mmCIF file of C-alpha atoms in Angstrom:
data_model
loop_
_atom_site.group_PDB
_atom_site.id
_atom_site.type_symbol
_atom_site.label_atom_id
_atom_site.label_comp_id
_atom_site.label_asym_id
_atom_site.label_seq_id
_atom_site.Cartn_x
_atom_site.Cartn_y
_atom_site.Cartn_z
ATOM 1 C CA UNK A 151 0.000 0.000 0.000
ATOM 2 C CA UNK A 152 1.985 3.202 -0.914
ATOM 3 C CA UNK A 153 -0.642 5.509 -0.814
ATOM 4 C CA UNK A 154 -0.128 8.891 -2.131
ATOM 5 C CA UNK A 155 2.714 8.888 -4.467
ATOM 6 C CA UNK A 156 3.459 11.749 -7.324
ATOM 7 C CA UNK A 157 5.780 12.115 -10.097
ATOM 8 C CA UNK A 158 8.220 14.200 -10.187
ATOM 9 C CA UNK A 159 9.796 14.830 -7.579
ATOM 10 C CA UNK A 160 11.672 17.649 -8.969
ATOM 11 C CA UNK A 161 11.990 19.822 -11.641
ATOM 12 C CA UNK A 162 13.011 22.557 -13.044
ATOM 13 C CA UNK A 163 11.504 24.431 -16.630
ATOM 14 C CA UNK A 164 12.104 27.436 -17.815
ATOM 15 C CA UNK A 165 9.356 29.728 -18.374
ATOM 16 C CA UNK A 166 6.836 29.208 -20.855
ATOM 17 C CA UNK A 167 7.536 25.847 -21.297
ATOM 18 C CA UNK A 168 4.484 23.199 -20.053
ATOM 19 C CA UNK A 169 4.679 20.065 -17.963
ATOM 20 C CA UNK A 170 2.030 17.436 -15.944
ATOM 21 C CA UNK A 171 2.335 16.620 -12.685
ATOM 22 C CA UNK A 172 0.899 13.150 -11.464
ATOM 23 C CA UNK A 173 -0.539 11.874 -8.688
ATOM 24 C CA UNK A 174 -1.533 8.665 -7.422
ATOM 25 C CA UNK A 175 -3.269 7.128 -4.757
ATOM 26 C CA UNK A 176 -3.904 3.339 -4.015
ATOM 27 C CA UNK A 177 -6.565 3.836 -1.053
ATOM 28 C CA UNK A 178 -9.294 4.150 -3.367
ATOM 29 C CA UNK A 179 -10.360 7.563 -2.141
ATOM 30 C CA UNK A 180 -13.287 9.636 -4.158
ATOM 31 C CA UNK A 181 -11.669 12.838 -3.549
ATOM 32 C CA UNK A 182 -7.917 14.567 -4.498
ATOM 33 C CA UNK A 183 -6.707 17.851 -4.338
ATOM 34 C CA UNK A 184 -3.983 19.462 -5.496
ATOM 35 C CA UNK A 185 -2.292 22.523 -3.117
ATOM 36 C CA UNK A 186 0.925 24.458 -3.668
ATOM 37 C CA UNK A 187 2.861 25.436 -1.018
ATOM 38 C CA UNK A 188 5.193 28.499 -0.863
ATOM 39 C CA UNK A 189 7.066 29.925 2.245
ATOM 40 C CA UNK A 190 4.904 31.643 4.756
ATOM 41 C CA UNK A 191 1.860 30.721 3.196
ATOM 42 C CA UNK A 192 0.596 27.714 4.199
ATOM 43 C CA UNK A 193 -1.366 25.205 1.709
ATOM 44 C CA UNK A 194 -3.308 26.882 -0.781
ATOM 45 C CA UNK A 195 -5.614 24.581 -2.665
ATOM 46 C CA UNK A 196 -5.327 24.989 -6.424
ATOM 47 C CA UNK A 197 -7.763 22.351 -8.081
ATOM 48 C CA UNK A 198 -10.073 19.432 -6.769
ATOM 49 C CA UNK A 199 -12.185 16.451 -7.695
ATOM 50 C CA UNK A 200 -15.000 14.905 -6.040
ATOM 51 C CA UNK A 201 -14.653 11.549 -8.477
ATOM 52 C CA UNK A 202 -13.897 10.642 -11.540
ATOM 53 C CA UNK A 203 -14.115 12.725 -14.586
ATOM 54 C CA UNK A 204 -15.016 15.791 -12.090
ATOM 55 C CA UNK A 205 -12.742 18.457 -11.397
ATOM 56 C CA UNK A 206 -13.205 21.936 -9.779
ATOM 57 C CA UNK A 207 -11.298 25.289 -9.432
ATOM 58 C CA UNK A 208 -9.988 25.805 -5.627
ATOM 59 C CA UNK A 209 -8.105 29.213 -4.456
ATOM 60 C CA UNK A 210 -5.606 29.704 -6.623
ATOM 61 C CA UNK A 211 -6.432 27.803 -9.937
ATOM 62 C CA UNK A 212 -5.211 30.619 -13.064
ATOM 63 C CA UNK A 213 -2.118 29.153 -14.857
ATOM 64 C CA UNK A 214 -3.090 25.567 -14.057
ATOM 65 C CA UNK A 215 -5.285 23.068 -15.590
ATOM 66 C CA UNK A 216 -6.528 19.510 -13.859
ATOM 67 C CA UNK A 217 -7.849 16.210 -14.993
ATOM 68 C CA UNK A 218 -9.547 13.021 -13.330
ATOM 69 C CA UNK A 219 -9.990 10.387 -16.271
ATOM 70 C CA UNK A 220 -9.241 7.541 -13.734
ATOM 71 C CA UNK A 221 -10.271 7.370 -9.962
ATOM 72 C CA UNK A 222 -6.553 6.601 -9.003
ATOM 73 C CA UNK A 223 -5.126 9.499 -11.140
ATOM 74 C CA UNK A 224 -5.309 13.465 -10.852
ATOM 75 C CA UNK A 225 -3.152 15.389 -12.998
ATOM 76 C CA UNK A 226 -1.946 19.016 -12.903
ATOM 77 C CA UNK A 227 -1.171 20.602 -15.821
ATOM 78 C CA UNK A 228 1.010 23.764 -16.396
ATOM 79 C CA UNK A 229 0.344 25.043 -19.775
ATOM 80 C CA UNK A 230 3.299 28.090 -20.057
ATOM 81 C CA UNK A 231 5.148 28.247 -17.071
ATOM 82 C CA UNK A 232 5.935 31.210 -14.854
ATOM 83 C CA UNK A 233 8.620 32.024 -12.292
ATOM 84 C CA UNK A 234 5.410 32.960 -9.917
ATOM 85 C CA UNK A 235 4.546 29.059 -10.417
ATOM 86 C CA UNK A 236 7.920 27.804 -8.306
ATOM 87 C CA UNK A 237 6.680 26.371 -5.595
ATOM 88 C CA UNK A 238 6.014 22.733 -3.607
ATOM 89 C CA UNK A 239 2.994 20.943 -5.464
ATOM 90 C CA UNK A 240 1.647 18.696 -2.830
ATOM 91 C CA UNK A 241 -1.126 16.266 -3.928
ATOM 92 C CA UNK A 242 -3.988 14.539 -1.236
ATOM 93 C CA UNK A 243 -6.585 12.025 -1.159
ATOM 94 C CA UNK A 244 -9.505 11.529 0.990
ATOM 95 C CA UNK A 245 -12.115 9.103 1.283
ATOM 96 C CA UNK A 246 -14.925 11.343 2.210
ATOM 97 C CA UNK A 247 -16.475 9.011 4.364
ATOM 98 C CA UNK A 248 -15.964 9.168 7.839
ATOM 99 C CA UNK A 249 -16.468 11.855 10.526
ATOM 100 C CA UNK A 250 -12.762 13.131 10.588
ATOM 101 C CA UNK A 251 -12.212 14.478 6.763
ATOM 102 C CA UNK A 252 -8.599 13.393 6.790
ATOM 103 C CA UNK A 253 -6.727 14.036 3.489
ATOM 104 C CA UNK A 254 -3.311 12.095 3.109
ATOM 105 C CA UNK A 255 -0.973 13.774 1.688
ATOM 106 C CA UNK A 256 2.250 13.026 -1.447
ATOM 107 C CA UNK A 257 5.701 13.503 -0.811
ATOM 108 C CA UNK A 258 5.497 16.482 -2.615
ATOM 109 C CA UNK A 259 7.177 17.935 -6.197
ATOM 110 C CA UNK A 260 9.384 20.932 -5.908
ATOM 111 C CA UNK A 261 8.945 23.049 -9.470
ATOM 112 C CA UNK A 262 11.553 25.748 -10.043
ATOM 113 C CA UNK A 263 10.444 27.795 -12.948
ATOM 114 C CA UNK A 264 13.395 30.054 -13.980
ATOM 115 C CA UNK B 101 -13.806 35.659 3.251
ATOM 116 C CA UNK B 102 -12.575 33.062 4.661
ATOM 117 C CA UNK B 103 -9.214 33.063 7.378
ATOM 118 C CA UNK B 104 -7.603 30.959 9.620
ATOM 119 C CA UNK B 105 -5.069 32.907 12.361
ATOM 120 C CA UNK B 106 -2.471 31.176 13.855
ATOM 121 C CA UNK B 107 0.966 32.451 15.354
ATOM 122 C CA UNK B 108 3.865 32.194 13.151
ATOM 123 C CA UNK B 109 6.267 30.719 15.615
ATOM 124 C CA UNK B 110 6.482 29.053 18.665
ATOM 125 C CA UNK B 111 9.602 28.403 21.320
ATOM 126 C CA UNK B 112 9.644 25.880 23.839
ATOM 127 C CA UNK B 113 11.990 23.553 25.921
ATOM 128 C CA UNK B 114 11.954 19.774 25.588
ATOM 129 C CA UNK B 115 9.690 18.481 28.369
ATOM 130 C CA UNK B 116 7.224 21.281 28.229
ATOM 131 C CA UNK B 117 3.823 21.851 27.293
ATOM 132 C CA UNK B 118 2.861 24.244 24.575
ATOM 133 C CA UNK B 119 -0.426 25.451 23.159
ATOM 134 C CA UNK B 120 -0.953 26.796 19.766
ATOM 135 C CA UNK B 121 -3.953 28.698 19.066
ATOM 136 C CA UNK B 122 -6.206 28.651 15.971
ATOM 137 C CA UNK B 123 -8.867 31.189 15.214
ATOM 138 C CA UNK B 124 -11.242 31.081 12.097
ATOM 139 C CA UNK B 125 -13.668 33.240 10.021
ATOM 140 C CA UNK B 126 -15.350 30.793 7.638
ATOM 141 C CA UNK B 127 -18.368 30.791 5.632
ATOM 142 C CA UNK B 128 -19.619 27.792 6.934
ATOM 143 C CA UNK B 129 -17.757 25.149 9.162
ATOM 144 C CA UNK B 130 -17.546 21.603 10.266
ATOM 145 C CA UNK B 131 -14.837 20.385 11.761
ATOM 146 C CA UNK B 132 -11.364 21.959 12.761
ATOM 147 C CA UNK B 133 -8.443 19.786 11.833
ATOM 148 C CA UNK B 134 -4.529 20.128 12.843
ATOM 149 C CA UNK B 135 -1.737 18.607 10.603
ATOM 150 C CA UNK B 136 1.931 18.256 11.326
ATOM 151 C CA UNK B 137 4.479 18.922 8.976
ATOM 152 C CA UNK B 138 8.355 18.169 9.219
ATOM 153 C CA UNK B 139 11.102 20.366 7.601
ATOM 154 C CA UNK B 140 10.843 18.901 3.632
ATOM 155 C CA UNK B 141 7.870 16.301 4.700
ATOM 156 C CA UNK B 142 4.584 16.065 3.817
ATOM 157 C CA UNK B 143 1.572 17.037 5.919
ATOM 158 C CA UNK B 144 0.230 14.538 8.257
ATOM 159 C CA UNK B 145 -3.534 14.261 10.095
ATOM 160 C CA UNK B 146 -3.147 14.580 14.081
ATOM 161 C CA UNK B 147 -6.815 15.427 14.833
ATOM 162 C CA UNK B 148 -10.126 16.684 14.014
ATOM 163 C CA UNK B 149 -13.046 18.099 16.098
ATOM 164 C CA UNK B 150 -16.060 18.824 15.251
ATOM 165 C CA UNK B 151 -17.796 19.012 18.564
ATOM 166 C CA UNK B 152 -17.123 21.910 21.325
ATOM 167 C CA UNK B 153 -14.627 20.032 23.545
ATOM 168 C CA UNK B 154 -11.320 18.469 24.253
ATOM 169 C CA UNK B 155 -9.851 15.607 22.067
ATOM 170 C CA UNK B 156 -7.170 13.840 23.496
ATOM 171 C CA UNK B 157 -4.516 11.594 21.436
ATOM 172 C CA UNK B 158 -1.363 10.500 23.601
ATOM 173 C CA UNK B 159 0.943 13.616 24.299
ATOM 174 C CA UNK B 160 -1.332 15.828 21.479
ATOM 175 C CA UNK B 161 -5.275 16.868 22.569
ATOM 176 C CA UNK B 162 -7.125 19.533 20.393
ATOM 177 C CA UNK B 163 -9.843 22.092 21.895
ATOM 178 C CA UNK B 164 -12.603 23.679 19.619
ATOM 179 C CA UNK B 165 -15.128 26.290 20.643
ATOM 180 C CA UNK B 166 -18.159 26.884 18.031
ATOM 181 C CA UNK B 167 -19.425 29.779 19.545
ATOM 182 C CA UNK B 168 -15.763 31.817 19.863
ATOM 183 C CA UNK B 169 -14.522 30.228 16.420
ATOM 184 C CA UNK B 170 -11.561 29.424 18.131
ATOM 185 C CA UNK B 171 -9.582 26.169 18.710
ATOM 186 C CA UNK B 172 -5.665 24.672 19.548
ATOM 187 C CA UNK B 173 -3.676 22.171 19.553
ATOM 188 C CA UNK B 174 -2.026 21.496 22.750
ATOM 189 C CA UNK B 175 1.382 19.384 22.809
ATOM 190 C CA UNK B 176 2.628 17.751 26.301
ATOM 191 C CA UNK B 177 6.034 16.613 27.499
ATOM 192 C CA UNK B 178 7.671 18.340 24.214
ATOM 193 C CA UNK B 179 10.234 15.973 22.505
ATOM 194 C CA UNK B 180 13.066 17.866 20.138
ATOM 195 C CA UNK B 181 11.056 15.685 17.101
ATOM 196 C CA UNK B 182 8.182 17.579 18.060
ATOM 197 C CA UNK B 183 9.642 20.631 15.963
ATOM 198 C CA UNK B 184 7.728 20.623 12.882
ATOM 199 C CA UNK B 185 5.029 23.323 11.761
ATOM 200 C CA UNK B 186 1.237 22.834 12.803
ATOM 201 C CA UNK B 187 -1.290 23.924 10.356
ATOM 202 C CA UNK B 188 -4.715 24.384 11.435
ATOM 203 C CA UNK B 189 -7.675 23.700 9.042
ATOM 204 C CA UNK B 190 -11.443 23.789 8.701
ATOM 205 C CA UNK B 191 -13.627 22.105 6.736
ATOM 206 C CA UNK B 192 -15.870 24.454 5.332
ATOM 207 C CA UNK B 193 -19.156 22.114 3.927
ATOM 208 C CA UNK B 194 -19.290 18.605 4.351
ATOM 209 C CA UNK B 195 -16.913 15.935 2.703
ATOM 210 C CA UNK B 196 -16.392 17.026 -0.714
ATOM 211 C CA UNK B 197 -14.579 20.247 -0.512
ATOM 212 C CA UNK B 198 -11.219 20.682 0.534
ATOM 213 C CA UNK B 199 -9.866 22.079 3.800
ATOM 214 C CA UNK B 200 -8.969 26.262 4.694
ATOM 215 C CA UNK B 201 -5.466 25.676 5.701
ATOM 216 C CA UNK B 202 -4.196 28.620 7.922
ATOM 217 C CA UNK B 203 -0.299 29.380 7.241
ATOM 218 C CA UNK B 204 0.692 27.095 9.707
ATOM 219 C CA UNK B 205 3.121 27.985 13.122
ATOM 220 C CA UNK B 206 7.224 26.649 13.534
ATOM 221 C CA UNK B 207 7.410 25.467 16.233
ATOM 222 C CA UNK B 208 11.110 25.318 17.517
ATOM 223 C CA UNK B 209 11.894 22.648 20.596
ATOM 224 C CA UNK B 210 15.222 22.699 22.231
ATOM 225 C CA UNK B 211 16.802 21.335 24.985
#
């Protein structure tokens, strides 16, 4: 059982070029999320999905797009980079059952847009 | 709008007990939640409330108050592995939306 698990771990683009970030989860959990993290600001939720083939936009969604074509699988897309997009792209999963709404969190990709 | 307050940082001495508070404006709300996170880790659950009251876990309980939108996490017998950052988070609507985080409090433990 590993979980959460996303791909990459790092990377680094220069702007204006594009790249997908994936995310996985084996727990068979209805919901995902994607946040970025950047120093000082906490987690600030970019995208979500409540199931397959739904997605919606969270706090900070411009510059990013999202798809959910498989249950197990949420993608993050960055069309044309931007140096403002550098940040730690964690990904979570929750099973939205339960009383508790815990969301288990990815190791995390660290993007460095230069 | 929606805001979570939290302090920033937070000292303390290995063996002690330290309380870190969590206030929220939300547009609607049920549950608070607290997650740990290590220097380069990812966030992990500690506890939820969703009732007025004290939860306790081993050497972590969390407090919530409805009616003062306040809550915190309260950490006993500090251990030096116990510095991490805390976020705090609500739950705005019922399972299907994500969590507020707040921006989260260091919390430095030395001996």
């Amino acid at each position: 059982n590993a979980g959460v698990t996303q791909t990459p771990k790092f990377r680094v683009l220069k702007t204006g070029q594009s790249m997908t970030l994936l995310c996985a989860q084996d727990m068979n959990h209805e919901y995902m999320y994607w946040y970025r993290q950047d120093p000082g600001m906490g987690l600030r939720l970019i995208h979500y999905s409540v199931g397959e083939g739904t997605t919606a936009k969270g706090e900070v969604p411009d510059g990013y797009n999202v798809s959910r074509l498989k249950k197990q699988n949420f993608l993050l897309g960055l069309e044309s980079a931007a140096p403002s997009q550098t940040s730690v792209y964690f990904c979570a999963s929750s099973s939205g059952t339960g009383v508790t709404y815990e969301q288990y969190f990815g190791p995390g990709t660290r993007l460095t847009v230069t | 709008g929606q805001s979570l307050e939290q302090p920033s940082e937070v000292t303390a001495v290995e063996g002690a007990i330290v309380q870190i508070n969590c206030t929220y404006q939300t547009s609607g709300f049920y549950g608070l939640s607290w997650y740990q996170q290590h220097d380069g880790g990812a966030p992990t659950f500690l506890s939820y409330n969703a009732l007025d009251g004290l939860e306790e876990t081993g050497r972590f309980s969390s407090f919530l108050s409805r009616s003062d939108s306040y809550g915190y996490l309260l950490l006993q017998e500090l251990q030096m592995k116990d510095s991490a950052s805390y976020f705090c988070a609500v739950a705005p609507s019922q399972a299907g939306t994500a969590l507020i985080f707040g921006k989260g409090t260091t919390l430095s433990v030395s001996s």
